[in-house]
Coordinates of C-alpha atoms and ligand atoms in Angstrom, one line a residue:
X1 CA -48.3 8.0 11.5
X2 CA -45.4 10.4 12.2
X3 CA -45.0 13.0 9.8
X4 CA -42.2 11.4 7.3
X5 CA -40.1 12.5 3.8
X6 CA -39.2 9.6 1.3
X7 CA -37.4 9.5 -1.2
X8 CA -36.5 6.3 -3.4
X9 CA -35.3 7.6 -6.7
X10 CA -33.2 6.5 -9.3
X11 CA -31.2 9.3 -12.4
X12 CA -29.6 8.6 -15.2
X13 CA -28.4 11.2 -17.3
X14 CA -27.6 9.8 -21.1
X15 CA -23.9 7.8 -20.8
X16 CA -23.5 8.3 -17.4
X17 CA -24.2 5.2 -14.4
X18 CA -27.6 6.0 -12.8
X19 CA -27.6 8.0 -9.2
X20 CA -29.5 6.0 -6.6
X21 CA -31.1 7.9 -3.6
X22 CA -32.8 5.8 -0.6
X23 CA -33.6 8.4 2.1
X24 CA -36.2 8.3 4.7
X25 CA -36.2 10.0 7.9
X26 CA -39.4 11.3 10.3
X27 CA -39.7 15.5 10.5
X28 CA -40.3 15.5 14.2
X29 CA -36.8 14.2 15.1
X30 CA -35.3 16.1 11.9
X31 CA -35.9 19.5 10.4
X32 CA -32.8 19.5 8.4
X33 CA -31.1 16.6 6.3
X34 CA -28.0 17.1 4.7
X35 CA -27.0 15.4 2.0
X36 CA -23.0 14.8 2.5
X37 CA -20.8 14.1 -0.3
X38 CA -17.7 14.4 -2.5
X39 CA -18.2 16.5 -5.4
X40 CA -19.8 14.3 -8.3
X41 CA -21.7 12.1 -5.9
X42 CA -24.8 13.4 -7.1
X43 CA -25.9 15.6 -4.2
X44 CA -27.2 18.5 -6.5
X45 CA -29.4 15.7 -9.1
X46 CA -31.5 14.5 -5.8
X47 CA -31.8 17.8 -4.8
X48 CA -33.3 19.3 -8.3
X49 CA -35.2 15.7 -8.1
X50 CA -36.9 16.6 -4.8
X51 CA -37.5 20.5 -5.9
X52 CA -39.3 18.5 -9.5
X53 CA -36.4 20.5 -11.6
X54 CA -34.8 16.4 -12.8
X55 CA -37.4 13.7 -13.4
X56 CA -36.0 10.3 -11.8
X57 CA -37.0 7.9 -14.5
X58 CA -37.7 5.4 -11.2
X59 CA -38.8 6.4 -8.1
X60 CA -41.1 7.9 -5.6
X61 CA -41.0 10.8 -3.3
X62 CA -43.5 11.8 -0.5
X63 CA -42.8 15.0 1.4
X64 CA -45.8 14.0 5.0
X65 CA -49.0 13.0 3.5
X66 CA -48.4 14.4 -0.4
X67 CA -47.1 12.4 -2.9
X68 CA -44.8 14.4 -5.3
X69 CA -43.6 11.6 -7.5
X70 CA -44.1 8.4 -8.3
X71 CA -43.3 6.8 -11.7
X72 CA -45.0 4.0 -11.3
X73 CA -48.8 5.4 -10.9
X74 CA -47.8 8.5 -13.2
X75 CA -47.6 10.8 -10.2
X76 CA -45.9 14.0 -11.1
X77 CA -46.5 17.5 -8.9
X78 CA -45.3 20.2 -10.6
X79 CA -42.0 22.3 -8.8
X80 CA -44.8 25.2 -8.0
X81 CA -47.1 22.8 -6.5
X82 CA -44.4 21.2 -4.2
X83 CA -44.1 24.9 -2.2
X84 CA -40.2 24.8 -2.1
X85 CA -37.9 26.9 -1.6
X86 CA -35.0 26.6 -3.5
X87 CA -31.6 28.1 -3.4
X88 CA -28.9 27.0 -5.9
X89 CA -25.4 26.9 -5.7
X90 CA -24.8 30.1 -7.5
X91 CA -28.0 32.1 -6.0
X92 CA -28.9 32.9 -9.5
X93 CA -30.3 36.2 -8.3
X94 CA -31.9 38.3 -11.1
X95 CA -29.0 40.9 -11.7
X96 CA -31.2 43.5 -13.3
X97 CA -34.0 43.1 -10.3
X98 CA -33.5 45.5 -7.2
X99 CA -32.7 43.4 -3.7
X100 CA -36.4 43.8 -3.0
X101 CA -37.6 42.4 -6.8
X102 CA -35.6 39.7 -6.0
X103 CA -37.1 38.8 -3.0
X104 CA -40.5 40.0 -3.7
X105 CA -40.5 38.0 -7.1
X106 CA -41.6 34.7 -6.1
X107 CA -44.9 36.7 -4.5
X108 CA -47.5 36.9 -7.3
X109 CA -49.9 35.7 -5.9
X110 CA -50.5 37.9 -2.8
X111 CA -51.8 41.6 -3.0
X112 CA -49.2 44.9 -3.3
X113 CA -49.8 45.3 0.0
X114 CA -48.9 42.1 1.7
X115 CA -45.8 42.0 -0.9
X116 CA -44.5 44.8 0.3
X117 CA -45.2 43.4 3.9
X118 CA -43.5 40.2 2.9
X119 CA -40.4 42.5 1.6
X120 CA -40.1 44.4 4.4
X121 CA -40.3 41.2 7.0
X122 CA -37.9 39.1 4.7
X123 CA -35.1 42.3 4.8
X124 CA -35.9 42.7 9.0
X125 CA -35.4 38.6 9.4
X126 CA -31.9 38.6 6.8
X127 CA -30.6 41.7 8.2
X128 CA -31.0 44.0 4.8
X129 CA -32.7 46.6 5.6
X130 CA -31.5 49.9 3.3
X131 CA -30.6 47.6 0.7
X132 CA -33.7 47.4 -1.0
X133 CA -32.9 49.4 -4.3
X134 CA -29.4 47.7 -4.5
X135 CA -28.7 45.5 -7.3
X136 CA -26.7 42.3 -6.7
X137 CA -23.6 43.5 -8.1
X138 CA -23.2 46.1 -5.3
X139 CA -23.6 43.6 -2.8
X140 CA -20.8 41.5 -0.8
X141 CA -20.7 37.9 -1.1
X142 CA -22.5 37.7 2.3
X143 CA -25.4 40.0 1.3
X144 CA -25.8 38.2 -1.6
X145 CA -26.5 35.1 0.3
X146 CA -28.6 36.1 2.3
X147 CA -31.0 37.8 -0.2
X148 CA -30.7 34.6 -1.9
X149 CA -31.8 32.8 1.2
X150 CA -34.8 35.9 1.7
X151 CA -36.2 34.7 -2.0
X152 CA -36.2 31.2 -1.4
X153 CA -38.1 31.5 2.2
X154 CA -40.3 34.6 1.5
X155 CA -43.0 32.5 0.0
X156 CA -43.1 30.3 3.5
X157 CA -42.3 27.0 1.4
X158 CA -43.3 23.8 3.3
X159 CA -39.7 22.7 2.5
X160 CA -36.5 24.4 2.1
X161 CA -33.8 23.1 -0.3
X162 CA -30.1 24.9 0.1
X163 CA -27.0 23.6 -2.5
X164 CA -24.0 24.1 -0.9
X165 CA -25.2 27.4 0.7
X166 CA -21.9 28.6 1.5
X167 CA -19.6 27.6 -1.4
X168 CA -19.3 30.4 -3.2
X169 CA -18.1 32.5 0.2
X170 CA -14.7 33.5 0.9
X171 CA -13.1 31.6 4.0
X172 CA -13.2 34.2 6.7
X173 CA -17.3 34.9 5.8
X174 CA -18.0 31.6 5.6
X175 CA -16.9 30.8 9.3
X176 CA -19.4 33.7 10.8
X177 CA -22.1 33.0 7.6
X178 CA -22.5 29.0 8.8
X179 CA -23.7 29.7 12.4
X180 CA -25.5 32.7 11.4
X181 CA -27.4 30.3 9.2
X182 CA -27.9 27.9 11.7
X183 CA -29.8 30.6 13.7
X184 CA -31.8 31.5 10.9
X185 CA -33.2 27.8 10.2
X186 CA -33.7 27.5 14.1
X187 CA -35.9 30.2 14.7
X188 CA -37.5 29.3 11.1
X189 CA -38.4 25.9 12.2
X190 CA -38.8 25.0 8.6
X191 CA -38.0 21.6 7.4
X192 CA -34.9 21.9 4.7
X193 CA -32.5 19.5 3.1
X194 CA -29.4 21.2 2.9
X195 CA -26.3 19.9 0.3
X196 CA -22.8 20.1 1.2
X197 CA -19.0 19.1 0.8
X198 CA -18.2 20.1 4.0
X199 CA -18.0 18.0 7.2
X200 CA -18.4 21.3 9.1
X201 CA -21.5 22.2 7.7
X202 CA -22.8 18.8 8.1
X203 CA -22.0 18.6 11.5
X204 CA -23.6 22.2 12.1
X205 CA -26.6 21.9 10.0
X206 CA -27.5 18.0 10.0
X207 CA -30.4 16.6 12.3
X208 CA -30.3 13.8 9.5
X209 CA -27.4 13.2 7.5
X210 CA -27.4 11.2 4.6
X211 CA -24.0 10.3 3.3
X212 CA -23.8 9.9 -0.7
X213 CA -20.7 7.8 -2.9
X214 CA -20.5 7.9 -6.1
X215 CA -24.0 7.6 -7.4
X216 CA -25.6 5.8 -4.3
X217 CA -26.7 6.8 -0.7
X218 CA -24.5 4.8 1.8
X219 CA -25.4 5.6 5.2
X220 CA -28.3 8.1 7.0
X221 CA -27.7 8.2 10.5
X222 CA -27.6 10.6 13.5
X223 CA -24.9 13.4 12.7
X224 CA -23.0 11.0 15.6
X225 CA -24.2 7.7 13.9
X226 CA -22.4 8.9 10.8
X227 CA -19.5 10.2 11.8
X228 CA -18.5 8.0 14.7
X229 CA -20.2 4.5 13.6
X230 CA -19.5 4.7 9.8
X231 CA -21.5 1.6 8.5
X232 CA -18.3 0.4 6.1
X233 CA -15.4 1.9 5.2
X234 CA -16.0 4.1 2.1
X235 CA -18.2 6.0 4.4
X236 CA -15.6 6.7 6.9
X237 CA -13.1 7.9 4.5
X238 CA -15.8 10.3 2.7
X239 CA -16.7 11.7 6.4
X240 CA -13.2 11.7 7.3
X241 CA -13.7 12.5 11.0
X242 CA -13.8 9.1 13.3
X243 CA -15.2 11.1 17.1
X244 CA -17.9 13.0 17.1
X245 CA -19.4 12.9 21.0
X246 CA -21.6 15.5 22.5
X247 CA -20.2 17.9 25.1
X248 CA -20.6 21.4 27.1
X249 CA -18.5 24.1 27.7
X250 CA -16.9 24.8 31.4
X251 CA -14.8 27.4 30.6
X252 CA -13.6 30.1 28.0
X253 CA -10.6 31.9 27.9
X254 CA -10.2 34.1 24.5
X255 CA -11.3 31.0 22.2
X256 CA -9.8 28.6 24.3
X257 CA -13.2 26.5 25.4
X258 CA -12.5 24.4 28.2
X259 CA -15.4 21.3 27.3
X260 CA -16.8 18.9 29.3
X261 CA -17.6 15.3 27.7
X262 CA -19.1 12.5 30.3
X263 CA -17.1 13.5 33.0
X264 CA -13.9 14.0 31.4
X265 CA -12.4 17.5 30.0
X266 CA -10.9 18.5 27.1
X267 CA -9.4 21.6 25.8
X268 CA -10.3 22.6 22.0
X269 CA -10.7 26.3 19.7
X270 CA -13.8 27.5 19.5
X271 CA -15.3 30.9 21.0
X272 CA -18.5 28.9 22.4
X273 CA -19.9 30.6 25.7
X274 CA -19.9 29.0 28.9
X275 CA -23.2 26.2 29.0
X276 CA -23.0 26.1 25.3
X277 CA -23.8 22.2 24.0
X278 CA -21.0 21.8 21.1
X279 CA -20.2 18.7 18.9
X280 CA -16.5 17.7 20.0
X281 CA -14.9 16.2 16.5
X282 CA -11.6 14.7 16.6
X283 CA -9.8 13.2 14.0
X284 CA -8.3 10.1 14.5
X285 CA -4.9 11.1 12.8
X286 CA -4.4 13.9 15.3
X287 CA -4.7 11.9 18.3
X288 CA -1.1 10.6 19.6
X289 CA -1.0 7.5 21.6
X290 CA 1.5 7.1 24.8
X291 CA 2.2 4.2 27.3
X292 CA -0.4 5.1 30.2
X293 CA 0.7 7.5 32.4
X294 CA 3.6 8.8 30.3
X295 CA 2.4 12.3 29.3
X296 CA 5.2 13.1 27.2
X297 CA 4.2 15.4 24.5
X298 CA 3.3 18.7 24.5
X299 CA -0.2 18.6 23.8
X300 CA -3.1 20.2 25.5
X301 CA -5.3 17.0 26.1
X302 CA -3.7 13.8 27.5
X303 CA -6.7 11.6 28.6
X304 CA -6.0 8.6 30.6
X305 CA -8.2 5.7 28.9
X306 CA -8.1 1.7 28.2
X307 CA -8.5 0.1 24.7
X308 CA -11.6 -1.2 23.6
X309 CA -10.9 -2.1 20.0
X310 CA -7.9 -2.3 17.7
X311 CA -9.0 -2.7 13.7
X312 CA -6.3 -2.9 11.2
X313 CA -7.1 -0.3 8.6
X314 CA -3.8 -1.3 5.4
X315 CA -0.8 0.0 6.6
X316 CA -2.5 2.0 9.8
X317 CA -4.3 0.6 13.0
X318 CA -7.6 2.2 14.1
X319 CA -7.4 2.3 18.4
X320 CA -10.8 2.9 20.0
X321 CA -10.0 4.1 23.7
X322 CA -12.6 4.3 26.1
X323 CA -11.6 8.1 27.9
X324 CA -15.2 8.5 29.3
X325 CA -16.3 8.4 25.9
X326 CA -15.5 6.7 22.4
X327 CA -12.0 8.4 21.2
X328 CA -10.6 7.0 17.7
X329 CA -7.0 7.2 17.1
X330 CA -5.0 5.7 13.9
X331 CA -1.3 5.1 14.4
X332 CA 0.9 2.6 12.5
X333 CA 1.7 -1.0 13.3
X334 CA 5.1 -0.4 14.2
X335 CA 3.5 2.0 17.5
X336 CA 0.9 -0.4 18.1
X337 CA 3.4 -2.9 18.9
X338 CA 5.8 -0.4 20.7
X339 CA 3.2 0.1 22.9
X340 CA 2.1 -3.5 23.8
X341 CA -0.9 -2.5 23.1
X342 CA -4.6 -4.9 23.1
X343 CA -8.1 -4.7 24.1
X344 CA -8.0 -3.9 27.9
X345 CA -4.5 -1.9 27.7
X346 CA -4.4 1.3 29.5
X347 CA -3.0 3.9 27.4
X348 CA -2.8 7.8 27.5
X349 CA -3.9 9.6 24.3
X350 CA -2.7 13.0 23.3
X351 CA -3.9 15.6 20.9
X352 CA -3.5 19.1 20.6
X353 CA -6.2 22.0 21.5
X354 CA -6.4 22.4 17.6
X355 CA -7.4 18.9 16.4
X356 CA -10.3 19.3 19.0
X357 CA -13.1 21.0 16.5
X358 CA -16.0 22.6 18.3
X359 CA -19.2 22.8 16.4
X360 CA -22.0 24.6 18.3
X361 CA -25.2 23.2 18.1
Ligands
LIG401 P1 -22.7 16.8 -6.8 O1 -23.7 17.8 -6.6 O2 -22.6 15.8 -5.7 O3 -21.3 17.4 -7.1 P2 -24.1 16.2 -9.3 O4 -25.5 15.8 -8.9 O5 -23.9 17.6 -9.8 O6 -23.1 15.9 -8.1 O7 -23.5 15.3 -10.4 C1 -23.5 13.9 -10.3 C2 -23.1 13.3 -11.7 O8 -24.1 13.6 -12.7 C3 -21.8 13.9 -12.2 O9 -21.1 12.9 -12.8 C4 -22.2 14.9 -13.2 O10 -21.3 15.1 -14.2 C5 -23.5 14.3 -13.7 N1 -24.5 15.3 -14.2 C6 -25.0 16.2 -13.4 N2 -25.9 17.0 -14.1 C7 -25.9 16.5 -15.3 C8 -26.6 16.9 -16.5 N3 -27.5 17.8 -16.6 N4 -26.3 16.1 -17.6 C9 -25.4 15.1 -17.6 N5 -24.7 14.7 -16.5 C10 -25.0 15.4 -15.4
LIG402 MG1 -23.5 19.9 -6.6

């Protein structure tokens, strides 16, 4: 049997409707899930539930061959026994502990010696080194992170568990913070379940992503499953971006990255190098439609396609164009009839190099 994480669980907090989570996925095709969400969806509850900090008053959870919960045979592993790591929203660092307290403090149970080897390897692997005797007040908000993120992995947890890792980052850091964390759980290679708001990070950090409502788990699906095969429609408004298609760059000219998707190219921001694999996400209210051939607009992209599905969604029209690959594009009824346009129509859709996102992978 493939190694597997399960989770079934169901929360209720007193006056408040109960948080369902259904989430199974197999650890050789995913090291990280995210759990995606609106704020109040209940993201942070299955997290705690899965680090044993919230007791589901239904439910199991199985993390490979262990058990960890399961109310109805009166399973409970304690937090300690389930070897996570665990990093909150707010760090919660220890403000009177040095930077090397903090991330030796979860290391009891190994000798001063190998602590202080732990330390050392923990401040090499985050980039900290001099910063041991700081305290976390005289750190940036990047630092902090990441001696956050040295505490929760220095006791090599079977499992790592990351709320909204880079919330509490200004803008600019967070940019430069989210792939530098990417490379860190690569060359970690440890399973985590990271939380987030953010379709970015999803898209950067998800293997697995597990899309969460209000209270309830709606979809888990390939990063690409999710996105561009939403399985109703509350799910595509939460993830908000209709294409998401695998591509490579071809060319880069000062954070202009020329991308190749199945034989057709597209121009989009991103400072990817040449080779690079990226996630190419589009949204389908920046793409413009025009009658085949027309190339009217301004835009960067204009790729020559033919309709292959036209869904009313209220007052707007979803257009799926075949381009070389799936593109979504949402324009009003009165264009859709403007243009003539039904499945087999060929049509010319437009965007600008800005509403092509490139998420490196
Ligand atoms: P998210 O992380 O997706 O923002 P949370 O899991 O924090 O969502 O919260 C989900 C719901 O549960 C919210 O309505 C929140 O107010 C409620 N909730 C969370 N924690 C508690 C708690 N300790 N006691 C009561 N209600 C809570
Ligand atoms: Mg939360």
């Amino acid at each position: 049997m493939a190694a597997e994480v399960a989770i079934d669980i169901t929360k209720t907090y007193p006056g408040r409707p109960p948080i369902h989570a259904a989430i199974r996925y197999a650890l050789d095709q995913a090291t990280s899930l995210v759990l995606f969400g609106p704020s109040g969806s209940g993201k942070t509850t299955v997290l705690r539930s899965i680090a044993g900090l919230e007791w589901p008053e239904r439910g199991t959870i199985r993390f490979i061959s262990r058990t960890w919960l399961d109310t109805s045979a009166r399973v409970r592993v304690s937090p300690q026994q389930r070897r996570i790591g665990y990093m909150p929203q707010d760090y919660a660092l220890f403000p009177n502990y040095t930077v090397a307290g903090n991330i030796g403090y979860g290391l009891a149970e190994l000798s001063p010696v190998e602590r202080t080897k732990r330390v050392a390897e923990m401040l090499t692997l985050f980039q900290l080194e001099g910063l041991e005797s700081a305290k976390p007040r005289e750190l940036s908000g990047g630092q902090q992170q990441r001696v956050a993120l040295a505490r929760a992995v220095a006791p090599r947890p079977q499992l790592l568990l990351l709320d909204e890792p880079l919330s509490a980052l200004d803008a600019p850091t967070r940019a430069q913070v989210r792939g530098d964390l990417r490379h860190v759980l690569t060359q970690l290679a440890l399973p985590s379940i990271i939380v987030t708001h953010d379709w970015t990070e999803a898209l950067t950090f998800g293997d697995v992503i597990a899309v969460m409502g209000t209270g309830n788990v709606l979809h888990v699906g390939s990063p690409q499953d999710v996105f561009s095969r939403p399985k109703n429609a509350e799910v595509a408004q939460i993830v908000g971006v209709e294409t998401v298609v695998e591509g490579s760059v071809s060319e880069q000219r000062n954070g202009l990255a020329t991308v190749r998707v199945n034989g057709t190219t597209l121009r989009g921001l991103g400072t990817d190098p040449v080779g690079a694999p990226v996630l190419v996400c589009i949204r389908a209210e920046d793409v413009v439609l025009e009658q085949a051939g027309s190339g009217m607009t301004s835009a960067r992209n204009h790729l020559v396609g033919t309709v292959t599905a036209v869904t009313p969604q209220g007052v707007m029209v979803q257009v799926t164009i075949d381009c070389g690959f799936p593109l979504a594009a949402l324009v009003t009824r009165g264009a859709l009839e403007e243009l003539a346009l039904r499945v087999g129509s060929p049509v010319t859709a437009a965007m600008k190099a800005g509403a092509v996102h490139l998420i490196s992978r």
